[in-house]
Amino acid sequence: MNSPLFNIDSIRAEFPILQQQVNGHRLAFLDNAASSQRPDAVIDAVSDYYRNDHANVHRGVHHLSHRATDAYEGAREKIRAFINARSIREIVFTSGTTESINLLANSLGQTMQAGDEVIVSRMEHHSNIIPWKLLAERIGIVIKVAPINEQGELVLDELAKLFSKKTKLLAISHVSNALGTINPVADIVALAKQQDVLVLLDGAQAIPHGKVDVQAIDCDFYAFSSHKMCGPTGVGVLYARESLLENMPLFMGGGEMVIAVSFEKTIYNDLPYRFEAGTPPIAQAIGLGAAIDYLEGIGMDKIAAYEHHLLELATTALSDIEGLRIIGTAAKKAAVISFVFDDIHPHDLGTVLDHQGVAIRTGHHCANPVMDFFGVPGTARASLAFYNDAEDIEQLVKALRVAVDMFR
Amino acid sequence: MSNVAQIQVELIDEFQLFDNWLDRYQYIIDLGRQLPEFPEEYRTDENKLHGCQSQVWLKAKSEHGLLYFDAASDSAIVSGLIALVMRVYSGQSAADILSTPPEFIRAIGLSEHLSPTRNNGLAAMINSIREQAQICLTA
């Protein structure tokens, strides 16, 4: 799909890592749901920052510190605009989605008591299960699990029945990492609002693949990672509605989060800084800002449309392979295809594909409850990004056919 | 040359017949298919090796001063690797096993399977065999 609007060849040329051979083959990188690759623009932004601008932020009177602070806070503003938050006060930098959710569990968790309920879903990544399980072990909250159907979609009627007077939070993924299901988050939030329940969306798999507008969705919290959206590793975001964040108990203490400290009294910093103890991931945040500029330059709507086209192409091609069964066939899907063969171990598939230059993920994808539901130990997962092309899919299909012949 | 070292040399020779990975893997997969049946009663948690994405069970027994191994996996490639490892180490003395590292793995181009990050059982299997040999020697 090379068109003046979406020139895949020129996009691919901007990703240096894609220009290599692996095991003597062209690299078909189809493990984007685990981590995406970075364009020159992001690599250069990080490198330029270290070469020219680095100093600690928010605390120096000197020139470099001002420049670093401007760049770092500039990135925060880019993120605000990218997800349409009302204010930068709502954008908390974390190390990634996992830390964002742990921050919330440890902060909001202090306002919960034994018997209070948190609803998650069967399709959650472990990162949106374990923080709540730890809270359950610590203070005795109760975790309720919203079921999914055979297509890997949330069963909304059943979810609706889980709310009670004790429900404090609904914590649910926007897009499933293992299945690709896109959840109807605006409907889910509306459902929760009727019950006066707060909503956290795990947006790690949604944010790279289409426009996310936190005001339109009306969620209270939204967590995501930079490294899945072409940005550096080690930085992520917790979006939190300001009226909630204002009253949330503090989690981590340290520098940056305070204005004045004595042993008698501490004056805490303003939002969002009081939730950002210690020297932040400055270069990474600036790199994330560059990634957002890059993605916006292409256009999130175009990315979503192109990836949908790739998903259809790949789904059709894979469905032609005898014995291949796709796990996760939701009506609305992101470009993730999990699949199994009843007689071939996913790990064996991954090995044989790797020898043909095809990178996929195999295993449980940190979503054991999903694997249990479908009765498989793991799956092979091809996850696509906007810099993948039809040739990547052809290479995947060809490699799979070789594998099938070897194992039968 | 010890028994184990001698078998490794033969195995390395055998794999020189293959000049591409596809044939090499196909041979390994076919060897895995010919593994002797793994007794169902050995398929216990105790015999299961940890740290494997694919499941691996290994059972050792000692007879007349030699160590014998039975093993199985749900992965076809790992089953083939098991067949190679059994051929090299099963039926040998503990001292021979311990003094002869599995050089054949690198020599026949399978060292990727030894990386702990591959997490697929070969490294765990070799470690377990060496542990059993150590126990046998110190007993």
Coordinates of C-alpha atoms in Angstrom, one line a residue:
Chain A
M1 CA 0.0 0.0 0.0
N2 CA 2.4 2.7 -1.2
S3 CA 0.5 5.9 -1.7
P4 CA 1.4 9.6 -1.5
L5 CA -0.4 9.5 1.9
F6 CA 1.4 6.4 3.3
N7 CA 4.7 5.6 1.7
I8 CA 5.8 2.4 3.4
D9 CA 9.1 2.3 1.7
S10 CA 10.2 5.7 2.9
I11 CA 8.8 4.9 6.4
R12 CA 10.9 1.6 6.5
A13 CA 14.0 3.5 5.5
E14 CA 13.7 5.6 8.6
F15 CA 14.2 2.6 10.9
P16 CA 17.9 1.6 10.7
I17 CA 17.3 -1.7 12.6
L18 CA 15.1 -3.0 9.8
Q19 CA 17.9 -2.7 7.3
Q20 CA 19.7 -5.8 8.5
Q21 CA 19.9 -9.5 7.7
V22 CA 19.2 -12.1 10.4
N23 CA 20.4 -15.7 9.9
G24 CA 21.1 -14.8 6.3
H25 CA 17.5 -13.5 5.7
R26 CA 15.8 -10.2 5.4
L27 CA 14.5 -9.3 8.9
A28 CA 10.8 -9.6 9.2
F29 CA 10.2 -8.0 12.7
L30 CA 6.8 -9.2 13.9
D31 CA 7.2 -8.8 17.6
N32 CA 6.1 -5.3 17.9
A33 CA 3.6 -5.9 20.8
A34 CA 6.6 -6.8 22.9
S35 CA 8.5 -3.7 21.9
S36 CA 8.5 -1.5 18.9
Q37 CA 11.5 -0.3 16.9
R38 CA 12.8 3.3 16.8
P39 CA 13.1 5.7 13.8
D40 CA 16.2 7.9 13.3
A41 CA 14.2 10.8 14.7
V42 CA 14.0 9.2 18.1
I43 CA 17.5 7.8 18.2
D44 CA 18.8 11.3 17.2
A45 CA 16.7 13.1 19.7
V46 CA 18.2 11.0 22.6
S47 CA 21.7 11.2 21.2
D48 CA 21.5 15.0 20.6
Y49 CA 20.1 15.5 24.1
Y50 CA 23.1 13.7 25.7
R51 CA 25.6 15.4 23.4
N52 CA 24.3 18.9 23.9
D53 CA 21.7 19.5 26.6
H54 CA 22.0 17.1 29.5
A55 CA 21.8 18.3 33.1
N56 CA 19.4 17.5 35.9
V57 CA 16.0 19.0 35.5
H58 CA 14.1 21.5 37.6
R59 CA 16.9 22.3 40.0
G60 CA 19.8 24.1 38.4
V61 CA 20.1 27.8 37.8
H62 CA 22.5 27.2 35.0
H63 CA 21.9 27.2 31.3
L64 CA 22.0 23.4 30.6
S65 CA 19.6 22.7 33.4
H66 CA 17.2 25.1 31.9
R67 CA 17.6 23.6 28.5
A68 CA 17.1 20.1 29.8
T69 CA 14.1 21.1 31.8
D70 CA 12.5 22.9 28.8
A71 CA 13.0 19.8 26.7
Y72 CA 11.7 17.5 29.4
E73 CA 8.7 19.5 30.2
G74 CA 8.2 20.1 26.4
A75 CA 7.8 16.3 26.1
R76 CA 5.2 16.3 28.9
E77 CA 3.2 18.9 26.9
K78 CA 3.5 16.7 23.7
I79 CA 2.1 13.8 25.6
R80 CA -0.7 15.9 27.0
A81 CA -1.7 17.0 23.6
F82 CA -1.3 13.5 22.1
I83 CA -3.8 11.9 24.5
N84 CA -5.9 15.1 24.9
A85 CA -5.5 15.5 28.6
R86 CA -6.8 18.7 30.1
S87 CA -3.5 19.8 31.7
I88 CA 0.1 18.7 32.1
R89 CA -0.8 18.3 35.8
E90 CA -2.5 15.1 34.7
I91 CA 0.7 13.6 33.1
V92 CA 2.9 11.6 35.5
F93 CA 6.1 10.2 34.2
T94 CA 6.8 6.6 35.3
S95 CA 9.2 3.9 34.1
G96 CA 6.4 2.3 32.0
T97 CA 2.9 0.8 32.1
T98 CA 3.8 -1.6 34.9
E99 CA 5.1 1.1 37.2
S100 CA 2.1 3.3 36.3
I101 CA -0.3 0.5 37.5
N102 CA 1.8 -0.2 40.6
L103 CA 1.8 3.5 41.4
L104 CA -1.9 3.5 41.3
A105 CA -2.3 0.3 43.3
N106 CA 0.0 1.7 46.0
S107 CA -1.5 5.2 46.0
L108 CA -5.2 4.6 45.5
G109 CA -4.8 1.4 47.4
Q110 CA -4.2 3.4 50.5
T111 CA -7.8 4.7 50.3
M112 CA -9.2 1.1 50.1
Q113 CA -10.0 -1.3 52.8
A114 CA -10.6 -5.0 53.3
G115 CA -13.6 -6.2 51.3
D116 CA -13.4 -3.4 48.8
E117 CA -13.5 -4.7 45.2
V118 CA -11.4 -4.2 42.1
I119 CA -12.7 -5.6 38.8
V120 CA -10.2 -6.8 36.2
S121 CA -10.8 -9.0 33.2
R122 CA -9.7 -12.4 32.1
M123 CA -7.7 -11.0 29.3
E124 CA -5.3 -8.8 31.4
H125 CA -1.6 -8.8 31.2
H126 CA 0.1 -9.9 34.4
S127 CA 1.0 -6.3 35.0
N128 CA -2.7 -5.5 35.5
I129 CA -3.2 -8.5 37.8
I130 CA -0.3 -8.8 40.1
P131 CA -0.3 -5.2 41.5
W132 CA -4.0 -5.8 42.6
K133 CA -3.1 -9.3 43.9
L134 CA -0.4 -7.8 46.0
L135 CA -2.9 -5.2 47.3
A136 CA -5.3 -8.1 48.1
E137 CA -2.6 -9.9 50.0
R138 CA -1.7 -6.7 51.9
I139 CA -5.0 -5.3 52.9
G140 CA -7.6 -7.8 51.8
I141 CA -9.3 -6.3 48.8
V142 CA -11.3 -8.6 46.6
I143 CA -10.5 -9.1 42.9
K144 CA -13.4 -9.9 40.6
V145 CA -12.7 -11.1 37.1
A146 CA -14.8 -10.2 34.1
P147 CA -15.2 -13.1 31.7
I148 CA -14.4 -13.3 28.0
N149 CA -16.1 -15.3 25.2
E150 CA -14.6 -17.8 22.7
Q151 CA -13.7 -14.9 20.4
G152 CA -11.7 -13.3 23.1
E153 CA -14.1 -10.4 23.7
L154 CA -15.3 -9.1 27.0
V155 CA -18.8 -10.2 27.9
L156 CA -20.2 -6.8 28.9
D157 CA -23.4 -8.2 30.4
E158 CA -21.4 -10.3 32.7
L159 CA -19.1 -7.4 33.5
A160 CA -22.1 -5.3 34.4
K161 CA -23.2 -7.9 37.0
L162 CA -19.8 -7.7 38.9
F163 CA -20.3 -4.2 40.2
S164 CA -21.4 -3.8 43.8
K165 CA -21.4 -1.1 46.4
K166 CA -17.9 -2.3 47.4
T167 CA -16.4 -1.8 43.9
K168 CA -13.8 0.9 43.9
L169 CA -12.0 0.4 40.6
L170 CA -12.4 -1.3 37.2
A171 CA -8.9 -2.0 35.8
I172 CA -9.0 -3.2 32.3
S173 CA -6.9 -3.3 29.1
H174 CA -7.8 -1.1 26.2
V175 CA -6.3 -3.6 23.8
S176 CA -5.3 -7.2 24.7
N177 CA -1.7 -8.0 24.2
A178 CA -2.3 -11.8 23.7
L179 CA -5.4 -11.6 21.6
G180 CA -5.5 -8.2 20.0
T181 CA -9.0 -7.5 21.1
I182 CA -9.9 -3.8 21.1
N183 CA -12.3 -3.3 24.1
P184 CA -15.2 -0.9 23.8
V185 CA -13.6 1.3 26.4
A186 CA -16.0 4.3 26.2
D187 CA -19.0 2.0 26.7
I188 CA -17.2 0.3 29.6
V189 CA -16.4 3.6 31.2
A190 CA -20.0 4.7 30.9
L191 CA -21.1 1.5 32.6
A192 CA -18.7 2.1 35.4
K193 CA -19.7 5.7 35.8
Q194 CA -23.3 4.6 36.4
Q195 CA -22.0 2.7 39.3
D196 CA -19.7 5.5 40.5
V197 CA -16.7 3.3 39.9
L198 CA -13.3 4.6 38.8
V199 CA -11.7 3.2 35.7
L200 CA -8.0 2.5 34.9
L201 CA -7.3 1.6 31.3
D202 CA -4.1 -0.3 30.5
G203 CA -3.3 1.3 27.2
A204 CA 0.1 -0.3 26.6
Q205 CA -1.1 -2.1 23.4
A206 CA -3.6 0.6 22.3
I207 CA -1.5 3.8 22.3
P208 CA 0.8 2.8 19.4
H209 CA -2.0 1.9 17.1
G210 CA -4.5 4.7 17.0
K211 CA -5.7 8.0 18.4
V212 CA -6.4 7.8 22.1
D213 CA -8.5 10.7 23.6
V214 CA -8.8 10.3 27.3
Q215 CA -11.5 13.0 27.5
A216 CA -13.6 11.3 24.9
I217 CA -13.1 7.9 26.6
D218 CA -13.7 9.7 29.9
C219 CA -11.5 7.2 31.9
D220 CA -10.0 8.3 35.2
F221 CA -6.6 6.7 34.6
Y222 CA -4.7 5.6 31.5
A223 CA -1.3 3.8 31.6
F224 CA 1.1 3.3 28.8
S225 CA 4.7 2.8 27.9
S226 CA 7.1 4.7 25.6
H227 CA 8.9 1.6 24.2
K228 CA 5.8 0.2 22.5
M229 CA 5.2 3.5 20.6
C230 CA 8.7 4.0 19.0
G231 CA 10.1 5.8 22.1
P232 CA 12.9 4.8 24.4
T233 CA 12.7 2.1 27.0
G234 CA 12.4 3.1 30.7
V235 CA 9.7 5.7 30.5
G236 CA 6.0 5.6 30.5
V237 CA 3.0 7.6 31.6
L238 CA 0.2 7.5 34.1
Y239 CA -2.6 9.8 33.0
A240 CA -4.8 10.6 36.0
R241 CA -7.8 12.9 36.2
E242 CA -6.5 16.0 38.1
S243 CA -9.4 16.1 40.6
L244 CA -8.5 12.6 41.6
L245 CA -4.7 13.0 41.5
E246 CA -5.0 16.1 43.7
N247 CA -6.2 14.0 46.6
M248 CA -4.4 10.7 46.0
P249 CA -2.0 9.6 48.7
L250 CA 1.7 9.7 47.9
F251 CA 3.6 6.6 46.9
M252 CA 7.3 7.1 46.5
G253 CA 9.3 9.8 48.4
G254 CA 12.5 11.5 47.5
G255 CA 13.9 14.5 45.6
E256 CA 11.8 16.4 43.1
M257 CA 8.5 15.6 44.8
V258 CA 9.0 18.1 47.6
I259 CA 9.3 21.9 47.9
A260 CA 10.7 22.1 51.5
V261 CA 11.7 19.5 53.9
S262 CA 12.6 19.6 57.6
F263 CA 12.3 16.8 60.1
E264 CA 9.2 18.4 61.5
K265 CA 7.3 19.2 58.3
T266 CA 7.4 18.5 54.5
I267 CA 5.8 20.7 51.9
Y268 CA 5.1 18.5 48.9
N269 CA 5.5 19.7 45.3
D270 CA 2.6 20.5 43.0
L271 CA 1.1 18.1 40.5
P272 CA 2.3 16.0 38.8
Y273 CA 5.8 16.3 40.4
R274 CA 4.8 15.0 43.8
F275 CA 4.3 11.6 42.1
E276 CA 7.7 11.7 40.5
A277 CA 10.3 11.1 43.2
G278 CA 14.0 11.1 42.2
T279 CA 15.7 12.1 39.0
P280 CA 13.3 11.3 36.2
P281 CA 14.1 9.4 32.9
I282 CA 15.0 12.7 31.2
A283 CA 16.5 11.5 28.0
Q284 CA 13.9 8.8 27.6
A285 CA 11.0 11.3 28.1
I286 CA 12.6 13.6 25.5
G287 CA 12.9 10.7 23.1
L288 CA 9.2 9.9 23.8
G289 CA 8.4 13.4 22.8
A290 CA 10.3 12.9 19.5
A291 CA 8.4 9.6 19.0
I292 CA 5.1 11.5 19.4
D293 CA 6.2 14.1 16.9
Y294 CA 7.2 11.3 14.5
L295 CA 3.9 9.4 14.9
E296 CA 1.8 12.6 14.6
G297 CA 3.8 13.4 11.5
I298 CA 2.5 10.3 9.9
G299 CA -0.9 10.6 11.5
M300 CA -2.4 8.2 14.0
D301 CA -5.5 7.7 11.8
K302 CA -3.4 6.7 8.9
I303 CA -1.4 4.3 11.1
A304 CA -4.6 2.7 12.3
A305 CA -6.0 2.3 8.8
Y306 CA -2.7 0.9 7.4
E307 CA -2.3 -1.6 10.3
H308 CA -5.9 -2.7 9.8
H309 CA -5.1 -3.4 6.2
L310 CA -2.0 -5.4 7.2
L311 CA -4.1 -7.3 9.8
E312 CA -6.6 -8.4 7.2
L313 CA -3.9 -9.4 4.8
A314 CA -2.1 -11.4 7.4
T315 CA -5.3 -13.0 8.8
T316 CA -6.4 -14.2 5.3
A317 CA -2.9 -15.5 4.5
L318 CA -2.5 -17.4 7.8
S319 CA -6.0 -18.8 7.6
D320 CA -4.9 -20.7 4.5
I321 CA -2.3 -22.6 6.3
E322 CA -3.6 -26.1 7.2
G323 CA -3.9 -26.8 10.9
L324 CA -3.3 -23.2 11.9
R325 CA -5.8 -21.9 14.5
I326 CA -6.1 -18.2 15.4
I327 CA -6.6 -17.5 19.0
G328 CA -8.5 -14.3 19.4
T329 CA -11.1 -13.6 16.7
A330 CA -12.8 -10.5 18.1
A331 CA -14.8 -8.4 15.7
K332 CA -12.6 -5.4 16.6
K333 CA -8.9 -6.2 16.7
A334 CA -5.5 -4.5 16.7
A335 CA -2.9 -5.9 14.4
V336 CA -2.0 -8.9 16.7
I337 CA -2.4 -12.5 15.6
S338 CA -2.0 -15.2 18.1
F339 CA -2.1 -18.7 16.7
V340 CA -1.4 -22.3 17.5
F341 CA -1.0 -25.6 15.7
D342 CA -2.3 -28.5 17.7
D343 CA 0.7 -30.7 16.8
I344 CA 3.5 -28.1 16.8
H345 CA 5.0 -26.5 19.9
P346 CA 5.0 -22.7 19.7
H347 CA 8.6 -22.6 20.8
D348 CA 9.6 -24.9 18.0
L349 CA 7.8 -22.7 15.5
G350 CA 9.6 -19.6 16.9
T351 CA 13.0 -21.3 16.5
V352 CA 12.3 -22.4 12.9
L353 CA 10.9 -19.0 12.0
D354 CA 13.9 -17.2 13.5
H355 CA 16.2 -19.2 11.2
Q356 CA 14.3 -17.6 8.3
G357 CA 14.6 -14.1 9.6
V358 CA 11.1 -13.9 11.1
A359 CA 10.9 -12.6 14.7
I360 CA 7.7 -13.5 16.5
R361 CA 6.9 -14.0 20.2
T362 CA 6.1 -17.5 21.5
G363 CA 4.8 -18.4 25.0
H364 CA 2.1 -17.2 27.3
H365 CA 2.7 -13.5 26.6
C366 CA 2.4 -12.7 30.4
A367 CA -1.2 -13.6 30.2
N368 CA -1.6 -17.0 31.8
P369 CA -5.3 -16.7 32.5
V370 CA -5.9 -16.1 28.8
M371 CA -3.9 -19.2 27.8
D372 CA -5.8 -21.3 30.4
F373 CA -9.2 -20.0 29.0
F374 CA -8.3 -21.2 25.6
G375 CA -6.7 -24.4 26.9
V376 CA -3.3 -23.8 25.3
P377 CA 0.1 -23.7 27.1
G378 CA 1.1 -20.7 24.9
T379 CA 0.7 -19.3 21.4
A380 CA 2.9 -18.0 18.6
R381 CA 2.1 -14.3 18.2
A382 CA 2.8 -12.1 15.2
S383 CA 2.2 -8.5 16.1
L384 CA 2.4 -5.8 13.4
A385 CA 3.4 -2.2 13.3
F386 CA 3.0 0.5 10.7
Y387 CA 6.5 -0.1 9.4
N388 CA 5.7 -3.7 8.5
D389 CA 4.8 -4.4 5.0
A390 CA 3.2 -7.1 2.8
E391 CA 6.6 -8.6 2.3
D392 CA 6.9 -9.3 6.0
I393 CA 3.7 -11.1 5.9
E394 CA 4.7 -13.2 2.8
Q395 CA 7.9 -14.0 4.6
L396 CA 6.0 -15.1 7.7
V397 CA 3.7 -17.3 5.7
K398 CA 6.5 -18.9 3.7
A399 CA 8.5 -19.6 6.9
L400 CA 5.4 -21.1 8.5
R401 CA 4.9 -23.5 5.5
V402 CA 8.6 -24.6 5.9
A403 CA 8.0 -25.2 9.6
V404 CA 4.8 -27.2 9.0
D405 CA 6.6 -29.4 6.6
M406 CA 9.4 -30.0 9.0
F407 CA 7.2 -31.0 11.9
R408 CA 4.8 -33.2 10.1
Chain B
M1 CA 40.0 -40.3 24.5
S2 CA 37.2 -41.0 26.9
N3 CA 33.9 -42.6 25.8
V4 CA 32.0 -39.3 26.0
A5 CA 34.6 -37.4 24.0
Q6 CA 34.7 -40.2 21.4
I7 CA 30.9 -40.1 20.9
Q8 CA 31.0 -36.3 20.6
V9 CA 33.6 -36.6 17.8
E10 CA 31.4 -39.1 16.0
L11 CA 28.4 -36.9 16.4
I12 CA 30.2 -33.8 15.1
D13 CA 31.3 -35.8 12.1
E14 CA 27.8 -37.0 11.4
F15 CA 26.5 -33.4 11.4
Q16 CA 29.1 -32.3 8.9
L17 CA 26.9 -34.0 6.3
F18 CA 24.5 -31.1 6.6
D19 CA 25.4 -27.8 5.0
N20 CA 22.3 -25.9 6.0
W21 CA 20.2 -25.4 9.1
L22 CA 17.1 -26.8 7.6
D23 CA 18.5 -30.3 7.1
R24 CA 20.3 -30.1 10.4
Y25 CA 17.0 -29.3 12.3
Q26 CA 15.1 -31.8 10.2
Y27 CA 17.6 -34.5 11.3
I28 CA 17.3 -33.4 15.0
I29 CA 13.5 -33.5 14.8
D30 CA 13.6 -37.0 13.3
L31 CA 16.0 -38.2 16.0
G32 CA 13.5 -36.8 18.6
R33 CA 10.7 -38.9 17.0
Q34 CA 12.8 -42.1 17.6
L35 CA 13.3 -41.4 21.4
P36 CA 12.4 -44.4 23.5
E37 CA 9.0 -44.1 25.1
F38 CA 9.2 -42.1 28.4
P39 CA 7.4 -44.0 31.1
E40 CA 4.3 -42.2 32.2
E41 CA 5.2 -42.7 35.9
Y42 CA 8.4 -40.6 35.4
R43 CA 6.4 -37.6 34.3
T44 CA 6.3 -36.1 37.8
D45 CA 7.0 -32.6 39.1
E46 CA 10.1 -34.0 40.7
N47 CA 11.5 -35.0 37.4
K48 CA 10.5 -31.8 35.6
L49 CA 13.2 -29.4 34.8
H50 CA 12.5 -25.8 35.7
G51 CA 13.2 -22.8 33.5
C52 CA 12.0 -24.4 30.3
Q53 CA 9.4 -22.8 28.0
S54 CA 8.9 -26.2 26.7
Q55 CA 8.4 -28.9 29.2
V56 CA 11.2 -31.3 29.9
W57 CA 11.3 -34.3 32.2
L58 CA 14.5 -36.1 33.1
K59 CA 15.0 -39.3 35.1
A60 CA 18.5 -40.7 36.0
K61 CA 19.4 -44.1 37.2
S62 CA 22.7 -45.7 38.1
E63 CA 23.7 -49.3 37.3
H64 CA 27.1 -50.9 37.7
G65 CA 28.7 -47.6 38.2
L66 CA 27.3 -46.0 35.0
L67 CA 24.6 -43.4 34.8
Y68 CA 21.6 -43.8 32.5
F69 CA 19.1 -41.1 31.6
D70 CA 15.6 -41.1 30.2
A71 CA 14.0 -37.8 29.1
A72 CA 11.1 -36.4 27.2
S73 CA 9.8 -33.0 26.1
D74 CA 6.6 -31.6 24.5
S75 CA 8.8 -29.8 22.0
A76 CA 9.9 -31.6 18.9
I77 CA 13.2 -29.8 18.7
V78 CA 14.0 -30.3 22.4
S79 CA 13.1 -34.0 21.9
G80 CA 15.8 -34.1 19.2
L81 CA 18.3 -32.3 21.5
I82 CA 17.4 -34.8 24.2
A83 CA 18.3 -37.7 21.7
L84 CA 21.7 -36.1 21.1
V85 CA 22.4 -35.5 24.8
M86 CA 21.3 -39.1 25.7
R87 CA 23.6 -40.5 23.0
V88 CA 26.6 -38.5 24.4
Y89 CA 26.0 -38.9 28.2
S90 CA 23.7 -41.9 28.9
G91 CA 25.4 -45.1 29.9
Q92 CA 28.7 -43.3 30.9
S93 CA 30.6 -43.0 34.1
A94 CA 30.0 -40.0 36.4
A95 CA 33.6 -39.1 36.2
D96 CA 33.6 -39.1 32.4
I97 CA 30.4 -37.1 32.2
L98 CA 31.8 -34.4 34.6
S99 CA 35.2 -34.2 32.9
T100 CA 33.7 -33.8 29.4
P101 CA 31.7 -30.7 28.6
P102 CA 29.1 -30.8 25.8
E103 CA 31.4 -29.4 23.1
F104 CA 29.3 -31.0 20.4
I105 CA 26.5 -28.5 20.9
R106 CA 28.7 -25.6 19.7
A107 CA 30.4 -27.6 17.1
I108 CA 27.3 -28.7 15.3
G109 CA 25.9 -25.2 15.4
L110 CA 23.3 -25.5 18.2
S111 CA 24.9 -23.1 20.7
E112 CA 21.9 -20.8 20.5
H113 CA 20.0 -23.4 22.4
L114 CA 22.5 -23.1 25.3
S115 CA 21.7 -19.5 25.9
P116 CA 19.8 -19.2 29.2
T117 CA 17.5 -16.6 27.6
R118 CA 16.3 -19.2 25.1
N119 CA 14.9 -21.0 28.1
N120 CA 14.2 -24.1 26.1
G121 CA 15.6 -26.9 28.2
L122 CA 18.9 -27.9 26.7
A123 CA 21.0 -25.9 29.2
A124 CA 18.7 -27.1 32.1
M125 CA 19.1 -30.7 30.9
I126 CA 22.9 -30.5 30.8
N127 CA 23.0 -28.9 34.2
S128 CA 20.8 -31.6 35.6
I129 CA 22.9 -34.4 34.1
R130 CA 26.1 -32.9 35.6
E131 CA 24.4 -32.5 39.0
Q132 CA 23.4 -36.1 38.9
A133 CA 26.9 -37.1 38.1
Q134 CA 28.3 -35.0 40.9
I135 CA 25.8 -36.6 43.4
C136 CA 26.9 -40.0 42.1
L137 CA 30.6 -39.2 42.6
T138 CA 30.2 -37.8 46.1
A139 CA 27.8 -40.5 47.3

